[in-house]
PDB file of C-alpha atoms in Angstrom:
ATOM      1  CA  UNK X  97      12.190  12.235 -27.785  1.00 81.00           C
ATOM      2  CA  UNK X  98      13.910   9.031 -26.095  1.00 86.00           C
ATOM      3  CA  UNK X  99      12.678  10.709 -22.929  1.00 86.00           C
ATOM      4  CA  UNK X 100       8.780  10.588 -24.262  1.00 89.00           C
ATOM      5  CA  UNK X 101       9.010   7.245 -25.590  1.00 92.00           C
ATOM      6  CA  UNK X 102      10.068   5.682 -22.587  1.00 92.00           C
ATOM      7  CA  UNK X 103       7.540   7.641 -20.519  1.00 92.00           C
ATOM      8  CA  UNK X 104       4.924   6.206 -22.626  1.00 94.00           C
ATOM      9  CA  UNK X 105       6.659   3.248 -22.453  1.00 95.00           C
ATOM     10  CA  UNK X 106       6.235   2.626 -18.932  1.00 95.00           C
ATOM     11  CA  UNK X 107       2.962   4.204 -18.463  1.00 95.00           C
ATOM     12  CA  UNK X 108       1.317   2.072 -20.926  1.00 95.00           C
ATOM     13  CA  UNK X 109       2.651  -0.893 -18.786  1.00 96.00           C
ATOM     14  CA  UNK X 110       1.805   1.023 -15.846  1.00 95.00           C
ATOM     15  CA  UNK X 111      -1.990   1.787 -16.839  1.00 94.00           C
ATOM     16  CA  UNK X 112      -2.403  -2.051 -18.399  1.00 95.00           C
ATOM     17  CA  UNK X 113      -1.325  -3.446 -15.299  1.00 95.00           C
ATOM     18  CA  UNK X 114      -3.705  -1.358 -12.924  1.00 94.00           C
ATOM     19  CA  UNK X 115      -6.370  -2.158 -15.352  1.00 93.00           C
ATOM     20  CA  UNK X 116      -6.023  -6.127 -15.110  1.00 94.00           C
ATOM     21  CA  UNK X 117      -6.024  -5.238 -11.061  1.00 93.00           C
ATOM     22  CA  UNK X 118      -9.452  -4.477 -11.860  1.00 90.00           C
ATOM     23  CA  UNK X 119     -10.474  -6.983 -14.250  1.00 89.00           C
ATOM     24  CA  UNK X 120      -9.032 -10.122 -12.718  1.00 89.00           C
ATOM     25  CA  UNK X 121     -11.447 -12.089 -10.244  1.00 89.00           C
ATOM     26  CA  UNK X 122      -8.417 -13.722  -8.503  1.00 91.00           C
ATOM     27  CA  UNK X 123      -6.290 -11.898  -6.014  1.00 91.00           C
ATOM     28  CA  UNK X 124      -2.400 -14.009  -7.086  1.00 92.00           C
ATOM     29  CA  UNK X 125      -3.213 -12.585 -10.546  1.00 93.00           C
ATOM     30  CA  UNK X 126      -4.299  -9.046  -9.074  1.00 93.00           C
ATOM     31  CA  UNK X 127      -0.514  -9.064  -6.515  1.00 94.00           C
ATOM     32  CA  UNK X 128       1.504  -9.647  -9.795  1.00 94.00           C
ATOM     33  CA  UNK X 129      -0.309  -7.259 -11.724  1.00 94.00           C
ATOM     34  CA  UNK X 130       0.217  -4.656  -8.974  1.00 94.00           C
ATOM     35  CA  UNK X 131       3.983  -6.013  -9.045  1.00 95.00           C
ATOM     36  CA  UNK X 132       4.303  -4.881 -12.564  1.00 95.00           C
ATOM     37  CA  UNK X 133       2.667  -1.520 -11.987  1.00 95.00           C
ATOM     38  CA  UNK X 134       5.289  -0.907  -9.333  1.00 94.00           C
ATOM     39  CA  UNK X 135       8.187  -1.602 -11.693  1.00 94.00           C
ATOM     40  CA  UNK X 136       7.154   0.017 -14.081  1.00 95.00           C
ATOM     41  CA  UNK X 137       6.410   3.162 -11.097  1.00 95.00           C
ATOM     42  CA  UNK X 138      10.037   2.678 -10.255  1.00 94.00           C
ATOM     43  CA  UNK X 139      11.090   3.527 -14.121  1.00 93.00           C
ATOM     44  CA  UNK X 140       9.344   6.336 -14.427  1.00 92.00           C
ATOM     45  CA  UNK X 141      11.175   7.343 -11.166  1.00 92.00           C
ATOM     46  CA  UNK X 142      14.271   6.350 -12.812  1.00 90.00           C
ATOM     47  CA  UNK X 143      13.424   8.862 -15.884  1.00 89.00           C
ATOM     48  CA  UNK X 144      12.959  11.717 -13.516  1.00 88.00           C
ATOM     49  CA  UNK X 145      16.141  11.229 -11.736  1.00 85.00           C
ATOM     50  CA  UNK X 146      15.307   9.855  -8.538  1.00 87.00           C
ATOM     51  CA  UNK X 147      17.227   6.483  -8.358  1.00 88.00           C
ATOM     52  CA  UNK X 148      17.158   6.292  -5.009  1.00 90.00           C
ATOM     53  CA  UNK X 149      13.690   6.506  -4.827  1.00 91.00           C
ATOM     54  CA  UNK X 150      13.287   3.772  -8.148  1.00 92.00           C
ATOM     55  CA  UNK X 151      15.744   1.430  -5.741  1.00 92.00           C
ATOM     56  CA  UNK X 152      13.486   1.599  -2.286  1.00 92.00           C
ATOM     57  CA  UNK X 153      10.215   1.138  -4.794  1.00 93.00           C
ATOM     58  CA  UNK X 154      11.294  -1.794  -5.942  1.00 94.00           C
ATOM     59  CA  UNK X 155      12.922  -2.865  -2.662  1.00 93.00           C
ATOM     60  CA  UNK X 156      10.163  -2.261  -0.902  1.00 91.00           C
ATOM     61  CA  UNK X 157       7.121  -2.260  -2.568  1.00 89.00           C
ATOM     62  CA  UNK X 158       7.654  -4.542  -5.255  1.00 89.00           C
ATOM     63  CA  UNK X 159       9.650  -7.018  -3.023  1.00 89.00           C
ATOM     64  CA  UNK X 160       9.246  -6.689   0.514  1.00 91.00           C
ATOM     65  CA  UNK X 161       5.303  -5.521   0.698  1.00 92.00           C
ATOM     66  CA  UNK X 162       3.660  -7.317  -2.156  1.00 92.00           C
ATOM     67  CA  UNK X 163       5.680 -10.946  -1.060  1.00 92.00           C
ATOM     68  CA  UNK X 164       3.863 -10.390   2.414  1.00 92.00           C
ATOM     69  CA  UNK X 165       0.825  -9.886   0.083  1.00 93.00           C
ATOM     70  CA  UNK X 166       0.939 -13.769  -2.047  1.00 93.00           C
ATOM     71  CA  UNK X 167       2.109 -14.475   1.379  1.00 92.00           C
ATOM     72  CA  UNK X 168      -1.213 -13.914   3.089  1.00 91.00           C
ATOM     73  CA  UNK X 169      -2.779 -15.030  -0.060  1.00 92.00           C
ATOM     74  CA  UNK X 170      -1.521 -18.668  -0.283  1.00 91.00           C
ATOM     75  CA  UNK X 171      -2.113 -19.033   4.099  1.00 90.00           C
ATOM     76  CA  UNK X 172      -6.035 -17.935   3.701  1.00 88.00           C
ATOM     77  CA  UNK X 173      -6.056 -19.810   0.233  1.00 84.00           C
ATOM     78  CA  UNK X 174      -7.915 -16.962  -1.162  1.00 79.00           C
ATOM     79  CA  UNK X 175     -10.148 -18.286  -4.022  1.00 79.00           C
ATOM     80  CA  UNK X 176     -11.823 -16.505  -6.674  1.00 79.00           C
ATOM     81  CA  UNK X 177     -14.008 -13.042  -5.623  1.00 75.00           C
ATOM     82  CA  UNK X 178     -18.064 -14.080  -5.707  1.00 73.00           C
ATOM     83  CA  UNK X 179     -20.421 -11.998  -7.372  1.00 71.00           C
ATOM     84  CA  UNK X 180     -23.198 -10.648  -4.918  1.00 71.00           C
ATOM     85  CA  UNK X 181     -25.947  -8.218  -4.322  1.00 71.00           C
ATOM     86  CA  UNK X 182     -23.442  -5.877  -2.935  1.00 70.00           C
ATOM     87  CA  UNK X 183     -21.137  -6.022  -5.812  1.00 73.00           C
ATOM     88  CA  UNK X 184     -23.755  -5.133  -8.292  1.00 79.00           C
ATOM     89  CA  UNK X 185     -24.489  -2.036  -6.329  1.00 80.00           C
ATOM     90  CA  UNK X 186     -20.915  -0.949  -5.736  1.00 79.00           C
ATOM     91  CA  UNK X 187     -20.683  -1.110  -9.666  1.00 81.00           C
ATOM     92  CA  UNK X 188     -23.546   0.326 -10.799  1.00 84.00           C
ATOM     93  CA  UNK X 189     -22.568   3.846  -8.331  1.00 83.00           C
ATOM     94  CA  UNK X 190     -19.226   3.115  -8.313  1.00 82.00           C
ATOM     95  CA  UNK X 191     -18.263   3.236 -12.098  1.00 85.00           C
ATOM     96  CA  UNK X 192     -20.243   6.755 -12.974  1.00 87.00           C
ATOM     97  CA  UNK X 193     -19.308   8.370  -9.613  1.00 85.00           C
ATOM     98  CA  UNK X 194     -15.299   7.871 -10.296  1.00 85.00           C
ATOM     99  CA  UNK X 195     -15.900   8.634 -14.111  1.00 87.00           C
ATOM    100  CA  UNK X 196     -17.256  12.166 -12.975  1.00 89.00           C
ATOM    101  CA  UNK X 197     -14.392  11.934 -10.239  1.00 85.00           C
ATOM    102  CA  UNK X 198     -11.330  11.279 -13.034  1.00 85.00           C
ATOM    103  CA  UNK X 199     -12.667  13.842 -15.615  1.00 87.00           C
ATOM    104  CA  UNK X 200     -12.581  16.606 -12.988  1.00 86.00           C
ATOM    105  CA  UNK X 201      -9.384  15.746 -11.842  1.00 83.00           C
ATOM    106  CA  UNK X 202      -8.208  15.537 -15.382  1.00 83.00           C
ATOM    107  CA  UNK X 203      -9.748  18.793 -16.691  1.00 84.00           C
ATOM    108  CA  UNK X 204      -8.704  20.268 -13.284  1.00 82.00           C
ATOM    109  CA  UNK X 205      -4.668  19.672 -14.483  1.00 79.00           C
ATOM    110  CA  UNK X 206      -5.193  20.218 -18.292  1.00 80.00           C
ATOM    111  CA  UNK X 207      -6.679  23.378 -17.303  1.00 79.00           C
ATOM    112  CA  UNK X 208      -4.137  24.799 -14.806  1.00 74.00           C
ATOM    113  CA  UNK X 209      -1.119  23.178 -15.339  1.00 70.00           C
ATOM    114  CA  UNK X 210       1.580  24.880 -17.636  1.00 64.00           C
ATOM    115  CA  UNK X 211       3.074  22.708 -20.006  1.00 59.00           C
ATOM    116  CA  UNK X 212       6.765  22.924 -18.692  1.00 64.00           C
ATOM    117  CA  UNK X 213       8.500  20.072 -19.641  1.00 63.00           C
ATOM    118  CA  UNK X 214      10.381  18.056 -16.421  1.00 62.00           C
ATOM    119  CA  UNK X 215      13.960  17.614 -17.763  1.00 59.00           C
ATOM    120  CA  UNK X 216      15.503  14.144 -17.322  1.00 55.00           C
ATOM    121  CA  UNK X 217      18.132  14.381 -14.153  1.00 55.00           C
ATOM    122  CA  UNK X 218      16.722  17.720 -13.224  1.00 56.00           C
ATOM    123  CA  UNK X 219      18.012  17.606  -9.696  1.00 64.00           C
ATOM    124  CA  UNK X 220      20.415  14.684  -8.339  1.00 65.00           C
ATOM    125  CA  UNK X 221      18.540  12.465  -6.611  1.00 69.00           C
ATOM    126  CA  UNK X 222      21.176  10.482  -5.825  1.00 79.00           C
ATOM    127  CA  UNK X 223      21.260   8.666  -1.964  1.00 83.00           C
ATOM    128  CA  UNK X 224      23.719  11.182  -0.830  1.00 86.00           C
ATOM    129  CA  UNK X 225      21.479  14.290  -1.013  1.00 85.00           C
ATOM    130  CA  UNK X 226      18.790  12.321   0.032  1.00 87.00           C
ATOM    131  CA  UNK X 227      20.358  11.032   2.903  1.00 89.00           C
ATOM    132  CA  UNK X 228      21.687  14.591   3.535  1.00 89.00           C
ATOM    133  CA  UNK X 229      18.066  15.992   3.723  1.00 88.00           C
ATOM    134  CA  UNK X 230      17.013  12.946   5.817  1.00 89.00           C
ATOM    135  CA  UNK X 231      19.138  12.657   8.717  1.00 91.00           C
ATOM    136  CA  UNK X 232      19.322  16.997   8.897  1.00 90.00           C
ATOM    137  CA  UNK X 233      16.128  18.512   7.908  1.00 90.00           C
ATOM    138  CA  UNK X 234      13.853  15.784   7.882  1.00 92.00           C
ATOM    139  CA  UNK X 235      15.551  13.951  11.205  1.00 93.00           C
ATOM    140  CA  UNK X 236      12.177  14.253  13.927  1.00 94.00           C
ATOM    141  CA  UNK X 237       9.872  12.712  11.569  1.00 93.00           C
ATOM    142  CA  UNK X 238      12.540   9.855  10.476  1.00 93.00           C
ATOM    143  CA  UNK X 239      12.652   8.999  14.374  1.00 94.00           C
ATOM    144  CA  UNK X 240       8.827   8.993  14.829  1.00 94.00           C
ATOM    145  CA  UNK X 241       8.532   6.732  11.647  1.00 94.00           C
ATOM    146  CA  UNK X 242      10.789   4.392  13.546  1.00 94.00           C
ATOM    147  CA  UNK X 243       8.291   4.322  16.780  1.00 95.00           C
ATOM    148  CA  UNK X 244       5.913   3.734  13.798  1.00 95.00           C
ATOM    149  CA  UNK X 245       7.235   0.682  12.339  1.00 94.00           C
ATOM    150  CA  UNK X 246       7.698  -0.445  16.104  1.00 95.00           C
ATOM    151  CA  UNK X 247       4.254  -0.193  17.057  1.00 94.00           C
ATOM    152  CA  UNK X 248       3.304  -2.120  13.720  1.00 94.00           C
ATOM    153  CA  UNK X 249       5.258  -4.881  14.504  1.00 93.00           C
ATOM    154  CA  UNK X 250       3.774  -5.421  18.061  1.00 94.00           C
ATOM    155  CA  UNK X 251       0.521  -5.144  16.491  1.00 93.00           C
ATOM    156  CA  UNK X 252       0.995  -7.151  13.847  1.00 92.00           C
ATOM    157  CA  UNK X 253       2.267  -9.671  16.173  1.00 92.00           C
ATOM    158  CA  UNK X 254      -0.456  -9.526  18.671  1.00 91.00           C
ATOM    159  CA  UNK X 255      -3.342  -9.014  15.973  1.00 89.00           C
ATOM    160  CA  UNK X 256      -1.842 -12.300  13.993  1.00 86.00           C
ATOM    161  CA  UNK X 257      -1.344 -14.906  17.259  1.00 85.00           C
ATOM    162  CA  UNK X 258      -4.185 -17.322  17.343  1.00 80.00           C
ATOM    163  CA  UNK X 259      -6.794 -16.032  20.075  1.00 73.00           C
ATOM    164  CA  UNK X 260      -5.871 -19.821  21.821  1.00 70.00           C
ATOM    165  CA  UNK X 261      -2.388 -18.960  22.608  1.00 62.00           C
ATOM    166  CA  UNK X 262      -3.484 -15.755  24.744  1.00 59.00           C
ATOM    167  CA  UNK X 263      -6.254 -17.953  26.164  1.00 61.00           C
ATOM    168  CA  UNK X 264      -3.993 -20.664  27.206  1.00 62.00           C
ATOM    169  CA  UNK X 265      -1.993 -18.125  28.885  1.00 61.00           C
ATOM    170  CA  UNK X 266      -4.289 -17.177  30.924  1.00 61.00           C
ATOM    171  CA  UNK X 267      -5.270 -20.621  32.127  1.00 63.00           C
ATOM    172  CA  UNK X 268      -1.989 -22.139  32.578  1.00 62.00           C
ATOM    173  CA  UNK X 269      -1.074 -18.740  35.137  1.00 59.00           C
ATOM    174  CA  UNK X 270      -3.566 -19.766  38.091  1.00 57.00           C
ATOM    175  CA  UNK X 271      -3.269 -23.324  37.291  1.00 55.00           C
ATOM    176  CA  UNK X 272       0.724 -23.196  38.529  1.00 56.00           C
ATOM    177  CA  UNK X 273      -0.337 -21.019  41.022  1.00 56.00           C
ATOM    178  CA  UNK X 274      -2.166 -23.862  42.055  1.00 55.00           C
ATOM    179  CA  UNK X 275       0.270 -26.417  42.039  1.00 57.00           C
ATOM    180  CA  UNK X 276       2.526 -24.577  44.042  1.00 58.00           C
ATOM    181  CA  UNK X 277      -0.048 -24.677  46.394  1.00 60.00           C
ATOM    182  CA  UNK X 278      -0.533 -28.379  46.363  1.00 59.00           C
ATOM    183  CA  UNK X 279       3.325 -29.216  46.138  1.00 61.00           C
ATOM    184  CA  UNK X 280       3.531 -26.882  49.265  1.00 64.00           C
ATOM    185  CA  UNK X 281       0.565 -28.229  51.134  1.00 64.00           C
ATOM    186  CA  UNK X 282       2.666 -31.740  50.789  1.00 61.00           C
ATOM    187  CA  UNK X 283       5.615 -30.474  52.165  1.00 60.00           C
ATOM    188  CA  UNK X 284       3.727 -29.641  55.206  1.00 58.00           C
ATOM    189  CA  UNK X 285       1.994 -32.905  55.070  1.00 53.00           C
TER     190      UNK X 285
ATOM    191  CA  UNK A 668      11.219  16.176 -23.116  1.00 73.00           C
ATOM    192  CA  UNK A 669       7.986  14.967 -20.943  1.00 81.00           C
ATOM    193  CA  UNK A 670       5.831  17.498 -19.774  1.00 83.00           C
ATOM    194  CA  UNK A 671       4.641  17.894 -16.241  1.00 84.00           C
ATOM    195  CA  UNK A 672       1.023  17.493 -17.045  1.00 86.00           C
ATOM    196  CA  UNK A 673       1.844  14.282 -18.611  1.00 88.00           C
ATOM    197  CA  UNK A 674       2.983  12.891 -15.309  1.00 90.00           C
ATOM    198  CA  UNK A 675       0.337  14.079 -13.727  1.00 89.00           C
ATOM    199  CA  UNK A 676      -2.872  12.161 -15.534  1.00 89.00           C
ATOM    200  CA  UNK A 677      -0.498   9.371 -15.232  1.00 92.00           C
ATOM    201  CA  UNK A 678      -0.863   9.311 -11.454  1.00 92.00           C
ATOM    202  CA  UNK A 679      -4.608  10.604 -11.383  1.00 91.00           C
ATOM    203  CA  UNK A 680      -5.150   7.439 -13.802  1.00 91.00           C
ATOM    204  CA  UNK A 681      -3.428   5.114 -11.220  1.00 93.00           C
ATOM    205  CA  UNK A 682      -5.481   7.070  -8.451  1.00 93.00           C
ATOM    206  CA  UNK A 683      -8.873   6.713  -9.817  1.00 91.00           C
ATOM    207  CA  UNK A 684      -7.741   3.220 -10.799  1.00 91.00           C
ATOM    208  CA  UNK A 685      -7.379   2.256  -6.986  1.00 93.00           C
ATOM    209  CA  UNK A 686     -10.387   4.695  -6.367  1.00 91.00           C
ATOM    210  CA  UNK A 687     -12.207   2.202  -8.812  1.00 90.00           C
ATOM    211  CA  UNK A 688     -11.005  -1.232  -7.307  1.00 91.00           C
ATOM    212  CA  UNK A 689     -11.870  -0.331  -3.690  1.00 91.00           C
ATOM    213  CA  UNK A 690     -15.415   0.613  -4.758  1.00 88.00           C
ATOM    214  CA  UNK A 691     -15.953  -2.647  -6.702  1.00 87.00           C
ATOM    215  CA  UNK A 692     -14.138  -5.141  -5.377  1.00 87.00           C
ATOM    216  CA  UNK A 693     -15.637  -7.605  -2.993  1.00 87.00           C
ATOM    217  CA  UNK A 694     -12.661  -9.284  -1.944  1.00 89.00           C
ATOM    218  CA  UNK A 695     -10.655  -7.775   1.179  1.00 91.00           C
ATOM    219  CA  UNK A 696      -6.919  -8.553  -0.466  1.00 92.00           C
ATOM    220  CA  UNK A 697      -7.716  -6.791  -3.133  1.00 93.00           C
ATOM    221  CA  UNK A 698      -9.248  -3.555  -1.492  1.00 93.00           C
ATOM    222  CA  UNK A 699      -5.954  -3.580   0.538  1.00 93.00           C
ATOM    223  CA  UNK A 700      -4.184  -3.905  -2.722  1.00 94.00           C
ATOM    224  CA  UNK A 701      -6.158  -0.958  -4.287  1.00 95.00           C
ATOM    225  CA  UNK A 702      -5.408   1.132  -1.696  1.00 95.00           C
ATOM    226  CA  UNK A 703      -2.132   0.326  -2.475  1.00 94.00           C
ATOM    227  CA  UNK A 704      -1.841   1.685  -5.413  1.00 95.00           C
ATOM    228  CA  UNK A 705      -3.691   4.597  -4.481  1.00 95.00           C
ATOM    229  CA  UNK A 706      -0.424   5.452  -2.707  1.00 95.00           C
ATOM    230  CA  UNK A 707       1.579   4.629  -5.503  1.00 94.00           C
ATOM    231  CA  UNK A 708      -0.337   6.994  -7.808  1.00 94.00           C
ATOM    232  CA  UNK A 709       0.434  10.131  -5.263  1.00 94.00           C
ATOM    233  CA  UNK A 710       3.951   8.871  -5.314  1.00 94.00           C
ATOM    234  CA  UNK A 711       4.493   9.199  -8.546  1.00 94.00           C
ATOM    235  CA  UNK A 712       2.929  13.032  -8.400  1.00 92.00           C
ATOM    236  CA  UNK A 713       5.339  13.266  -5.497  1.00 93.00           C
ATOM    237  CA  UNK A 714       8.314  12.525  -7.766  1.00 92.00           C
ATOM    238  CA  UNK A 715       6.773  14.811 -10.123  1.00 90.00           C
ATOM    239  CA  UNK A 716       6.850  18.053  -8.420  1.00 88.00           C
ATOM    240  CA  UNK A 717      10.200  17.376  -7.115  1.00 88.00           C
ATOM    241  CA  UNK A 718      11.715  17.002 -10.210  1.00 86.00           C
ATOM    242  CA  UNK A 719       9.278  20.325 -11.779  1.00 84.00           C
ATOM    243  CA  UNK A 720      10.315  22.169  -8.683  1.00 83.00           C
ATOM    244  CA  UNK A 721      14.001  21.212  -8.184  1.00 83.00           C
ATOM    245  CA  UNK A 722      13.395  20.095  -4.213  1.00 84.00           C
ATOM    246  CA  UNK A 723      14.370  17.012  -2.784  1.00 86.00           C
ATOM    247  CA  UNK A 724      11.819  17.466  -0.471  1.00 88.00           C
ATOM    248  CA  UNK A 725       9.297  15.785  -2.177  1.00 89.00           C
ATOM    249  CA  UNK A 726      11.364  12.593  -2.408  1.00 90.00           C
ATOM    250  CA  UNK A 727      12.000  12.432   0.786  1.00 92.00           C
ATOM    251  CA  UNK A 728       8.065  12.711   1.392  1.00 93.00           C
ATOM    252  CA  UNK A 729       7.808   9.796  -1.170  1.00 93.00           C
ATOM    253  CA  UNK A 730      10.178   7.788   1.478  1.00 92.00           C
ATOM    254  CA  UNK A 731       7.615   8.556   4.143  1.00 94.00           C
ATOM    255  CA  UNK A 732       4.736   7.100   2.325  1.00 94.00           C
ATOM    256  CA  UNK A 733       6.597   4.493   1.798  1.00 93.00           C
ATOM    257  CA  UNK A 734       7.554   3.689   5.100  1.00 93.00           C
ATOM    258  CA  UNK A 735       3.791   4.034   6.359  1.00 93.00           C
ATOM    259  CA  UNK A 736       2.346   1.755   3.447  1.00 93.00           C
ATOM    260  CA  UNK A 737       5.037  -0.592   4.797  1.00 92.00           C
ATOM    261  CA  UNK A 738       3.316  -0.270   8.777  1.00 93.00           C
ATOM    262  CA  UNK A 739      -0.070  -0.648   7.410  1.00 93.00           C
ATOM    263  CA  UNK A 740       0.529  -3.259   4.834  1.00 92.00           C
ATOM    264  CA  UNK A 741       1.558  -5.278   8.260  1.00 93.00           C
ATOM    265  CA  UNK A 742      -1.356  -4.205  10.101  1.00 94.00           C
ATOM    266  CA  UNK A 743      -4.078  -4.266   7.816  1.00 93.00           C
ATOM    267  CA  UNK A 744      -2.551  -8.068   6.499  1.00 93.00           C
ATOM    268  CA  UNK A 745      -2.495  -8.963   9.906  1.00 93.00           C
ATOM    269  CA  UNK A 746      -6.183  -8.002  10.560  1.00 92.00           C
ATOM    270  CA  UNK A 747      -7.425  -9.666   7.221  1.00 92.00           C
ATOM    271  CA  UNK A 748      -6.023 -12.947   8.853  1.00 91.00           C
ATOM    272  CA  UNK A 749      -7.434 -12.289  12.292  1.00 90.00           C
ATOM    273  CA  UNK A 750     -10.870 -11.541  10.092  1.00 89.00           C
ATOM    274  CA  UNK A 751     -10.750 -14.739   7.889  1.00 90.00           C
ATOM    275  CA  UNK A 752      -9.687 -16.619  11.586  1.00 88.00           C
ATOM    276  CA  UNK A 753     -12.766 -15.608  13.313  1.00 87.00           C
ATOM    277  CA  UNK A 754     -15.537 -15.769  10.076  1.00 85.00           C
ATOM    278  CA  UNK A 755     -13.482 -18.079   7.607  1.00 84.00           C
ATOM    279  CA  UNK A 756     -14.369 -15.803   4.220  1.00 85.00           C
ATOM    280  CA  UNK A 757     -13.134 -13.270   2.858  1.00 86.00           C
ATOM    281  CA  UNK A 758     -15.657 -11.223   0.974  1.00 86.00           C
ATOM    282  CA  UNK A 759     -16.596  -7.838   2.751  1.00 86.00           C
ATOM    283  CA  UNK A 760     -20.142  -8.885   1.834  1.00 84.00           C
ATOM    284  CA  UNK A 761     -20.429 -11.369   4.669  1.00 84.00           C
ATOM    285  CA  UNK A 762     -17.897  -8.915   7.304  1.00 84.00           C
ATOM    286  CA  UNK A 763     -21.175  -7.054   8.522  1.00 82.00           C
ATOM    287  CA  UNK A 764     -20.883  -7.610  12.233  1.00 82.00           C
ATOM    288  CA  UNK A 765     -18.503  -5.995  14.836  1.00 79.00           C
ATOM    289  CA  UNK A 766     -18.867  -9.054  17.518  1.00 77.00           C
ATOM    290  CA  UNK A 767     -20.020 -12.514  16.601  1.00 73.00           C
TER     291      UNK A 767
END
């Protein structure tokens, strides 16, 4: 019963806070509204056991990922969404095409789902099994996630350096060349 | 006790929630943000099923998804500033061109 409440609990909060994502015309109020969605992701994690799972989504996702978020929205001093042609369109098939989508989806799980209740601390998801399965079972696709986050970061680097700073590059290479060439034709001189 | 199905309309809520937002929305942040929680949605179905079907597995899968959102948080964040650098707005409206 404690078990229900608390899922309801968070899902309410969960649900409220995805809604406002929507609503709100400003994207600081959309990142904290997303920030509350994920905490309130990482209890429902915590009600089905996985803690270490709650800990990296708040970690990560709530901390690291959605502060690089108001990050990039205070340096582009992002201002409220405008209304436009476009807009009306994406609402007007949007909204009916996603209703059809979600009551599929829903009668879809209603229909075929049995109704076996997921015990609280089913299976230990504490960071020692995890770990276990990580580094044993799941160890080739850890090490290609780490050539993943590599590449990222060289991307992100090169995508987010002003366009000048490769320019300038470019021009300052020949023009040493040609000093050298001047400081040398004075030597002979 | 909470039952599976429970769980999952929670996550197809959150799903069709981002679904919604990145159909709507006009402003790039916040598309990237939908998508967002678009992943978080699955997550939460990936919790789910590991918990229904006593694997770890699908925790561990969670930890993936996480770790990609992560890369392409960076990557798409650092293309919406390369975008706003080269056309100074942010609205998808106006990003119609490949080359200016």
């Amino acid at each position: 019963m404690l078990h229900l409440t608390l899922f309801l609990f968070f899902a309410a909060i969960a649900v409220a806070g995805a809604v406002n994502l929507l609503v709100q015309r400003h994207p600081i109020n959309s990142a904290l509204s997303l920030v509350v969605v994920m905490a309130s992701l990482a209890g429902e994690y915590l009600l089905l056991g996985a803690e270490f799972v709650a800990a990296v989504q708040v970690i990560v996702y709530a901390g690291a990922i959605m502060v690089l978020f108001v990050f990039v929205i205070m340096l582009l001093n992002a201002g409220e969404e405008a209304r436009s042609k476009g807009s009306r369109v994406a609402i007007l098939l949007g909204v009916p095409g996603v209703t059809i989508g979600a009551v599929l989806v829903a009668w879809v799980v209603l229909r075929y789902s049995n109704a076996e209740a997921v015990s609280m601390y089913a299976l230990p998801g504490d960071p020692q099994a995890i770990a276990r399965l990580l580094f044993h079972d799941f160890l080739l696709p850890f090490e290609v996630t780490s050539i993943l986050i590599l590449i990222a970061i060289m991307g992100a680097v090169v995508l987010a350096s002003p366009p000048q700073a490769i320019v300038r590059r470019r021009r300052t290479e020949p023009a040493q060349h040609e000093t050298r060439e001047l400081a040398a034709a004075g030597k002979e001189r | 006790m909470v039952p599976l199905t429970y769980y999952l309309l929670l996550s197809g809520i959150l799903f069709t929630c981002g679904v919604l937002g990145f159909l709507i929305k006009r402003n790039i942040i916040t598309i990237f943000m939908s998508i967002e929680l678009m992943l978080n949605g699955v997550n939460l179905s990936f919790v789910a099923f590991a918990a229904h079907w006593h694997a770890l597995s699908g925790q561990v899968f969670v930890f993936f998804v996480m770790v990609v959102a992560a890369a392409e948080a960076t990557v798409g964040l650092a293309i919406i500033i390369a975008v706003f650098r080269t056309r100074e707005t942010l609205n998808v409206d106006q990003v119609n061109l490949l080359k200016l």
